[in-house]
Short mmCIF file of C-alpha atoms and ligand atoms in Angstrom, two decimals:
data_model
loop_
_atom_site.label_atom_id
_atom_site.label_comp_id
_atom_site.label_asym_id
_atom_site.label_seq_id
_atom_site.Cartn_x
_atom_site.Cartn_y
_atom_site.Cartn_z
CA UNK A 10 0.00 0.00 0.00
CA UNK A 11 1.48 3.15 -1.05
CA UNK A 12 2.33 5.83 1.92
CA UNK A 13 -0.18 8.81 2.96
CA UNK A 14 1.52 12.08 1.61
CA UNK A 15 2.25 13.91 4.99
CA UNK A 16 2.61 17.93 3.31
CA UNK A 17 -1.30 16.95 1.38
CA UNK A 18 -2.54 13.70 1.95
CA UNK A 19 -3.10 11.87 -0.84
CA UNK A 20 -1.31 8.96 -1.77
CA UNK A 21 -0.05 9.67 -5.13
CA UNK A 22 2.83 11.40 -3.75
CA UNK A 23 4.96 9.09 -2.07
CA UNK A 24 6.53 5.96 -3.55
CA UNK A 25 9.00 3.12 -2.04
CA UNK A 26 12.41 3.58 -3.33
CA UNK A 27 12.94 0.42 -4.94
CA UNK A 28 10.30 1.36 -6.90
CA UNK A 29 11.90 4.98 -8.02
CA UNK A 30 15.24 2.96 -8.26
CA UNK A 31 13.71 0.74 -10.67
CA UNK A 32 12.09 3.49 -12.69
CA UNK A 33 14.97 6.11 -12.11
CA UNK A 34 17.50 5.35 -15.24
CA UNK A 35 14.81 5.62 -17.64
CA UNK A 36 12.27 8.11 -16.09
CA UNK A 37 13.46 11.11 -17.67
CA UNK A 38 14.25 9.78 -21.24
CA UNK A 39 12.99 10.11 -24.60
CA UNK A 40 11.83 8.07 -27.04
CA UNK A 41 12.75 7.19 -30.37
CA UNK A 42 9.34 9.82 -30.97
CA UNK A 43 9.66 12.48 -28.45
CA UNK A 44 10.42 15.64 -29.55
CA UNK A 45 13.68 18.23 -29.07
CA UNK A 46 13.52 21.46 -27.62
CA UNK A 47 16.31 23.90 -26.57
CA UNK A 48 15.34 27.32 -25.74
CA UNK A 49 17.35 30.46 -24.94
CA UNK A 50 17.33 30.49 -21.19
CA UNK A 51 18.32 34.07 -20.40
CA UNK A 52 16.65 36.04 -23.16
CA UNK A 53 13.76 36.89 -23.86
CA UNK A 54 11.79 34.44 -26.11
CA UNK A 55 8.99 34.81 -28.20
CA UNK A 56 6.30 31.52 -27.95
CA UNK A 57 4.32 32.60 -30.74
CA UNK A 58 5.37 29.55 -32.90
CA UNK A 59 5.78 26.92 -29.94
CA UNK A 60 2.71 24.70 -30.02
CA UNK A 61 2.71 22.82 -26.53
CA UNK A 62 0.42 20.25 -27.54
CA UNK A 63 2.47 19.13 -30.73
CA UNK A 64 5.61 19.14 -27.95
CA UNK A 65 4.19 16.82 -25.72
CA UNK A 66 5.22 12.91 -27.06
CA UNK A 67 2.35 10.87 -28.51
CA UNK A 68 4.10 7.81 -27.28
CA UNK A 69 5.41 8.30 -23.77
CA UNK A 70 3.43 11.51 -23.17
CA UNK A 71 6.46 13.49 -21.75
CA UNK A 72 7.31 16.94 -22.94
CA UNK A 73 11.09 18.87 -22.81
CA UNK A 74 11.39 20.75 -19.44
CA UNK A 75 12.07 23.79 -21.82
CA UNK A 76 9.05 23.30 -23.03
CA UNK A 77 7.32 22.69 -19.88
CA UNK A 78 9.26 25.78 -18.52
CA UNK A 79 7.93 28.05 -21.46
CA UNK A 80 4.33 26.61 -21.18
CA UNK A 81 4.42 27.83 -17.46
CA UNK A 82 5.51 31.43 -19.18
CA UNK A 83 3.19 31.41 -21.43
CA UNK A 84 -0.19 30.45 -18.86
CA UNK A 85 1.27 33.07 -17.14
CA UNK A 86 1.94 35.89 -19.40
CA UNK A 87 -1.68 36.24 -20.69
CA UNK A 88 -2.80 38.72 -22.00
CA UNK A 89 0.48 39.59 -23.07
CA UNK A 90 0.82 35.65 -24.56
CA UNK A 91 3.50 36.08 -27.00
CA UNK A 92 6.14 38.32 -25.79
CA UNK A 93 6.44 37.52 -22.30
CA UNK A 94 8.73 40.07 -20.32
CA UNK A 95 10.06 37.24 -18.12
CA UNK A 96 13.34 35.16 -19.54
CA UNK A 97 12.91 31.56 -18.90
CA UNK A 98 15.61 31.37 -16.04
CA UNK A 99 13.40 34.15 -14.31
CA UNK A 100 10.65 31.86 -14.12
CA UNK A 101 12.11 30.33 -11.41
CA UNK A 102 14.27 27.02 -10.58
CA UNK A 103 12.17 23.34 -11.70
CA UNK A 104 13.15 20.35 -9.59
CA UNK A 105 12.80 17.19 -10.76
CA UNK A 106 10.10 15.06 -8.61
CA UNK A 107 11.93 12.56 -7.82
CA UNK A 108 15.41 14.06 -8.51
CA UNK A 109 17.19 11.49 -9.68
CA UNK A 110 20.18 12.22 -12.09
CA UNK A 111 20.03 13.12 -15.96
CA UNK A 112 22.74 12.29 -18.75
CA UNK A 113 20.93 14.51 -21.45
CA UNK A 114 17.63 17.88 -21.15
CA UNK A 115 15.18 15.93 -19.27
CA UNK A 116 11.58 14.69 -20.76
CA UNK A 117 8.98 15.59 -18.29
CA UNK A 118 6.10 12.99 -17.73
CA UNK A 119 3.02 13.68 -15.05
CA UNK A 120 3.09 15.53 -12.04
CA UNK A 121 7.00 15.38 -12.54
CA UNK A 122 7.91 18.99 -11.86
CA UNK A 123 7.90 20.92 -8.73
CA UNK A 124 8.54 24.94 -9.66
CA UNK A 125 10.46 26.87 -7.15
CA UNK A 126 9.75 31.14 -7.74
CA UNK A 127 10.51 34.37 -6.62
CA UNK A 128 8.01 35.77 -9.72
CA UNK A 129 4.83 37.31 -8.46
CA UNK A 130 3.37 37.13 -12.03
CA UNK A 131 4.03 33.78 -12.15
CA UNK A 132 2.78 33.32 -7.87
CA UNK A 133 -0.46 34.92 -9.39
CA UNK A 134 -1.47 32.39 -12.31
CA UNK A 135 0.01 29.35 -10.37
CA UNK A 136 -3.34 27.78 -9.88
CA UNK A 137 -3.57 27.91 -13.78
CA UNK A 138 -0.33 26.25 -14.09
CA UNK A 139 -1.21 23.52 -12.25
CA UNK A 140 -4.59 22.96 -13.89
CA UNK A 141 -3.41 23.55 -17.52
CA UNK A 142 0.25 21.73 -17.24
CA UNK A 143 0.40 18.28 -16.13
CA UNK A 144 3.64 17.99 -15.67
CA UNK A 145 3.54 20.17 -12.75
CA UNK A 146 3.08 18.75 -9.29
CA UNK A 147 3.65 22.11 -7.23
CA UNK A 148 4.26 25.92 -7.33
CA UNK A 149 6.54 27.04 -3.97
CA UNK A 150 6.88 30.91 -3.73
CA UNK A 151 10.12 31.90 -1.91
CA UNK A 152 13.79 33.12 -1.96
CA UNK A 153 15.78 30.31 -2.94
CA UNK A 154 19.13 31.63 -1.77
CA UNK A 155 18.43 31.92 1.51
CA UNK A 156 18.36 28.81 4.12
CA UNK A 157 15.08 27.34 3.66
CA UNK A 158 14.00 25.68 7.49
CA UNK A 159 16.20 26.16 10.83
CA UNK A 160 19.20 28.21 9.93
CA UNK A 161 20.45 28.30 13.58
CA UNK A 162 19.17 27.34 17.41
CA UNK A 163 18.37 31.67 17.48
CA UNK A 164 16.69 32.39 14.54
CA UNK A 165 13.27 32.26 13.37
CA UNK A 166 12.42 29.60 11.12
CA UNK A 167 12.74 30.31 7.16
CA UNK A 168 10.27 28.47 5.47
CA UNK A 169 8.31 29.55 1.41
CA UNK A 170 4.75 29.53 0.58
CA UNK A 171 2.79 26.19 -1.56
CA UNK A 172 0.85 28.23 -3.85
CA UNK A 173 -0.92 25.18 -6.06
CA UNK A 174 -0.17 21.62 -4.94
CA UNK A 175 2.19 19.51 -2.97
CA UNK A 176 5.69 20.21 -2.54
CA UNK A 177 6.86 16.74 -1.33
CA UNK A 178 9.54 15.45 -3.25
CA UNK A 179 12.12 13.23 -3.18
CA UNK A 180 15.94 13.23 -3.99
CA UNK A 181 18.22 9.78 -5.10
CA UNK A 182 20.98 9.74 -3.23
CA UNK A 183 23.91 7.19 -4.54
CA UNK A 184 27.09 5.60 -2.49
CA UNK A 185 29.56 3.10 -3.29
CA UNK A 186 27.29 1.41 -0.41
CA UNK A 187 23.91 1.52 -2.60
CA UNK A 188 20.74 4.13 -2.89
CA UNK A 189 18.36 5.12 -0.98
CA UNK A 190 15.24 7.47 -1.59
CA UNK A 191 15.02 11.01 0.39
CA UNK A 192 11.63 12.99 0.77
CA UNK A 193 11.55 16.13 1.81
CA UNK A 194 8.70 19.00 2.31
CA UNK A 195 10.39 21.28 -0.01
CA UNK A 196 8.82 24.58 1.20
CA UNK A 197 10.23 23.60 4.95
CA UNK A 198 13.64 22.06 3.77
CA UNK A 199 17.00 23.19 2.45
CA UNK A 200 17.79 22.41 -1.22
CA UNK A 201 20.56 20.03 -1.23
CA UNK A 202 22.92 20.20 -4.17
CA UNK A 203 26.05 18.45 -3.51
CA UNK A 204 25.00 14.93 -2.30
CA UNK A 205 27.81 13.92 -4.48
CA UNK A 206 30.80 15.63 -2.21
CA UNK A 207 29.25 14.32 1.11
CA UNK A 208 28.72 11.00 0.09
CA UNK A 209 32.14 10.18 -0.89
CA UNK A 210 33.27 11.99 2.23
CA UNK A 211 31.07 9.75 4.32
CA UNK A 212 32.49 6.94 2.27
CA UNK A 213 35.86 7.34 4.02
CA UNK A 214 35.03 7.52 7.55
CA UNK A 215 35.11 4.29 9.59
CA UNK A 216 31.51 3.70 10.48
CA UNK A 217 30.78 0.16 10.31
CA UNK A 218 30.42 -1.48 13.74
CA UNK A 219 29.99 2.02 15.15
CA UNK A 220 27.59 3.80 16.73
CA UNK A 221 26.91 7.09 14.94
CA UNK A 222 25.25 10.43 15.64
CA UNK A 223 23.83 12.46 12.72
CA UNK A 224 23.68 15.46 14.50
CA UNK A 225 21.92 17.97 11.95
CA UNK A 226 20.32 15.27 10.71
CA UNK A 227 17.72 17.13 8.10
CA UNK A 228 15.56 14.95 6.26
CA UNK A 229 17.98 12.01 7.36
CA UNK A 230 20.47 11.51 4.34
CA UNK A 231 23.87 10.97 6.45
CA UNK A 232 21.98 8.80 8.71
CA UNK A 233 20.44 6.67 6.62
CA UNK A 234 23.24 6.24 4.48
CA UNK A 235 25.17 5.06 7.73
CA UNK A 236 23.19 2.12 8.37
CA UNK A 237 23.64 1.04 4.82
CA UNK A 238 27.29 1.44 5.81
CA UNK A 239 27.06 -1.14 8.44
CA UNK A 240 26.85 1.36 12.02
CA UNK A 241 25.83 -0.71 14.24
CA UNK A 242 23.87 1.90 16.18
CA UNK A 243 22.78 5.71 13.93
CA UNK A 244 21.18 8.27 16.10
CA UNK A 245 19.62 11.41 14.03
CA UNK A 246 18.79 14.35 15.53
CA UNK A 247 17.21 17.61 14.47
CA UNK A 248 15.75 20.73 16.00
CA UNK A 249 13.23 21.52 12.97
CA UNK A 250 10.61 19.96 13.70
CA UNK A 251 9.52 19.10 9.59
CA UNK A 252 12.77 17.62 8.92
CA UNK A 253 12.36 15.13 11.38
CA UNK A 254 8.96 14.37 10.26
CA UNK A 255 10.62 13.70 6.91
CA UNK A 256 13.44 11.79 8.46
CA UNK A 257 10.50 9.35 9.73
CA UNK A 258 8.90 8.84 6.68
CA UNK A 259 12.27 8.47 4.33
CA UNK A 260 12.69 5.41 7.33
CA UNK A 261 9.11 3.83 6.11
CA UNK A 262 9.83 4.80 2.22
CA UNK A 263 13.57 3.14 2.78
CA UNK A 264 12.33 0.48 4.79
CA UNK A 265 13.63 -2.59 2.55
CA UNK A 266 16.55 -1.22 1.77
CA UNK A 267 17.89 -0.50 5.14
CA UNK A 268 16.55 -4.07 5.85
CA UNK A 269 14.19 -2.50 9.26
CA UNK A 270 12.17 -5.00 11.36
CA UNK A 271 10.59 -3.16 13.75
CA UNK A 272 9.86 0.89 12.99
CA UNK A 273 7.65 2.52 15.72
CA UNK A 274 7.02 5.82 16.69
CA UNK A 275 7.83 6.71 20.40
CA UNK A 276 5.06 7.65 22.49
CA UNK A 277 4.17 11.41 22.54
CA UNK A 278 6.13 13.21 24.50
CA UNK A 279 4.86 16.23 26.64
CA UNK A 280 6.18 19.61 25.73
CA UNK A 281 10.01 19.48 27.09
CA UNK A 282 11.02 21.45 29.51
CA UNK A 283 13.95 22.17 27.95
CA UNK A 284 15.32 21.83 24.53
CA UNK A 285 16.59 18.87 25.38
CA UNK A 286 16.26 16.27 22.01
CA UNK A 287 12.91 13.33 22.73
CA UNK A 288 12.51 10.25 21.17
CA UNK A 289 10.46 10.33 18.15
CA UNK A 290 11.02 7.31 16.74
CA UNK A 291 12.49 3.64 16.96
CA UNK A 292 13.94 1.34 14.48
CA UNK A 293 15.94 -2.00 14.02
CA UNK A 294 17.31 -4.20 11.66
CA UNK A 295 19.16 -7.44 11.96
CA UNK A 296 22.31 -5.84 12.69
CA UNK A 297 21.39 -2.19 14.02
CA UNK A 298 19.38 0.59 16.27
CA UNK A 299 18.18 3.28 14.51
CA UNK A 300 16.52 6.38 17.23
CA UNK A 301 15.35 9.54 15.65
CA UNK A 302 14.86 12.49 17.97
CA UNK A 303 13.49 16.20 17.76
CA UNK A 304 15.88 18.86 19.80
CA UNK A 305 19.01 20.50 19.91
CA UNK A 306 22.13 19.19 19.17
CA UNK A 307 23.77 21.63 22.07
CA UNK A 308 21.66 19.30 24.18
CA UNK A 309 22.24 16.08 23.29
CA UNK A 310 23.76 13.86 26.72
CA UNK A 311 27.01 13.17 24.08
CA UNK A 312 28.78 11.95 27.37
CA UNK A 313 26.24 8.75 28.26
CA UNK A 314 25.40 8.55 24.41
CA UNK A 315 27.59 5.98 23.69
CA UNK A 316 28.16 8.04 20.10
CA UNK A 317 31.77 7.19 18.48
CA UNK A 318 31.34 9.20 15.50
CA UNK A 319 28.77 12.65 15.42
CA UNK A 320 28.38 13.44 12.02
CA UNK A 321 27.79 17.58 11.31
CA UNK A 322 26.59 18.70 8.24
CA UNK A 323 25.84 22.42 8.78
CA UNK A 324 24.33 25.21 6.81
CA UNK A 325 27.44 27.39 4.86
CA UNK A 326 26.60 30.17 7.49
CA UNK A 327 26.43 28.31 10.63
CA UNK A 328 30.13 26.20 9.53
CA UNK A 329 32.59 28.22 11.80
CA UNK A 330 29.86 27.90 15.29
CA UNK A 331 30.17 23.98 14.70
CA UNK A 332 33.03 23.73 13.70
CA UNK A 333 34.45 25.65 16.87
CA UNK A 334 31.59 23.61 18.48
CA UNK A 335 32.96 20.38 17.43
CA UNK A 336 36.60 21.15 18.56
CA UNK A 337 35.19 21.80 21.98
CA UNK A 338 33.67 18.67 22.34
CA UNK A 339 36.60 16.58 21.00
CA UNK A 340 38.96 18.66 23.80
CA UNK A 341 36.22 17.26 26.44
CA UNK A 342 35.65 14.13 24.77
CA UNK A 343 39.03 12.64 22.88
CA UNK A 344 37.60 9.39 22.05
CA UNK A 345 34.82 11.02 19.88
CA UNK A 346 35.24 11.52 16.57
CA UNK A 347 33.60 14.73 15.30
CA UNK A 348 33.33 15.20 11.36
CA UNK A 349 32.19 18.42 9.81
CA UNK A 350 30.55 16.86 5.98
ZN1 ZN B 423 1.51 15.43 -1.38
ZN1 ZN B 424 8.48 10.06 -26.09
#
């Protein structure tokens, strides 16, 4: 039974990853019949002679995201149709739904677009985008450059707007120790762009037989990845609330990969006195503990933890506090290994 979407509800929204693994080499492909489209990105274009049905393939039914990216221009342009004032890059940044990678311009099938903008012309039709393109799953209004979610244990949380539809989504993330499939409310969570870097950084570090603590965890990536890597204990921990909702359900959608037994949620804790991190959730496999809490990582009991290796993966702008964070706790702790990813 397929998962209930936690950002909308439905279930269309979240698959297992082994079945976006399956699909993921050849989901953004053409066909022998689809059909090409290159458009200038940072001038402005003229759509008079693009006809978006004729674009769209009569055999796998996907379209060119240029094509998808103009159609969005154009429903949004009206009355002013066929000279829109917007370039196509100002439209605003599409992400793949599920992000998985791409070896040549992507074909866009349904619901396989989530749009990312800054645009208020293009904030202001985005219910008509979503009813008139298919290929569109959501429209998120907000400022992409700055830290989407938690930037730091002082300030206020940073989160854009869903205009039209869901903005769950999911990112494949690859190791040399296999795949696993990473959801993520995207109006709530941090766009990650370098999976590639961290991964082989996390590649290197001894973590199998250890017991690990992902201590920004996010949506869960480092953590997850780490019981693939044979920890035989991964603690994740987050203040922001959302990503550790996220960090539960990438456990359920992961669940066969990681090999999990048992997954339960802990029982509902009431409000903390402190920011100390709770227990949100429980897992096992045949070989590890998994615990998932909601708190801050300034909190965390590191001395009766147990951790070996705490895993920090910071936001650029909050780097230099963790890093001089983690040097104070290796000076107090030698035997812990602290690794900035
Ligand atoms: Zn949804
Ligand atoms: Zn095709």
């Amino acid at each position: 039974m397929r998962l209930r979407c936690p950002s909308c509800g439905s279930r269309s929204c979240v698959n297992s990853a082994e079945r976006v693994i399956e699909a993921a080499p050849t989901l953004y492909a053409k066909c022998p019949s689809c059909n090409d489209l290159v458009l200038d990105k940072t001038n402005r274009i003229d759509l008079t002679d693009i006809s978006f049905d004729d674009l769209k393939c009569k055999n796998c039914g996907r379209k060119p995201l240029d094509a998808v990216m103009a159609q969005i221009l154009a429903v949004s342009a009206e009355p002013n149709k066929n000279r829109p004032k917007l370039t196509l890059r100002q439209v605003g940044t599409p992400l793949l739904s599920p992000g998985v990678p791409t070896y040549a311009p992507p074909h866009i099938g349904y619901q396989n677009l989530l749009l990312l903008t800054k645009q208020q012309i293009i904030a202001d039709a985005s219910n008509l985008i979503l009813r008139d393109i298919p290929e569109v799953r959501g429209v998120i209004y907000g400022d992409m450059k700055r830290v989407i979610g938690l930037a730091n244990r002082h300030a206020a949380p940073h989160t854009c707007r869903v205009l039209a539809g869901c903005d769950m989504r999911a990112d494949l993330v690859t190791s040399a120790y296999g795949q696993i499939l990473m959801y993520k409310s995207q109006s709530k969570i941090h766009i990650e762009h370098d999976n590639a870097v961290k991964m082989t950084k996390l590649g290197t570090l001894p973590i199998a037989g250890r017991v690990v603590l992902d201590a920004l965890a996010g949506p869960g990536t480092l953590g997850l990845m780490s019981v693939l890597m044979g920890a035989q204990k991964v603690v994740l921990n987050d203040a922001w609330l959302p990503a550790v909702e996220n960090a539960y359900l990438n456990l359920q959608v992961n669940r066969e990969i990681l090999g999990l037994r048992t997954l339960s949620r802990a029982p509902v804790a009431k409000k903390a006195p402190s920011r100390a991190p709770n227990l949100f959730c429980t897992a096992t496999t045949d070989h590890a503990i998994i615990e998932l809490y909601h708190g801050e990582f300034e909190e965390f009991n590191i001395q009766d933890s147990g951790v070996d290796l705490v895993l920090l993966d910071p936001f650029p702008d909050t780097e230099p506090y963790f890093k001089a964070l983690s040097k104070e706790i290796r000076n107090k702790h030698p035997k812990i290994h602290m690794v900035c990813i």
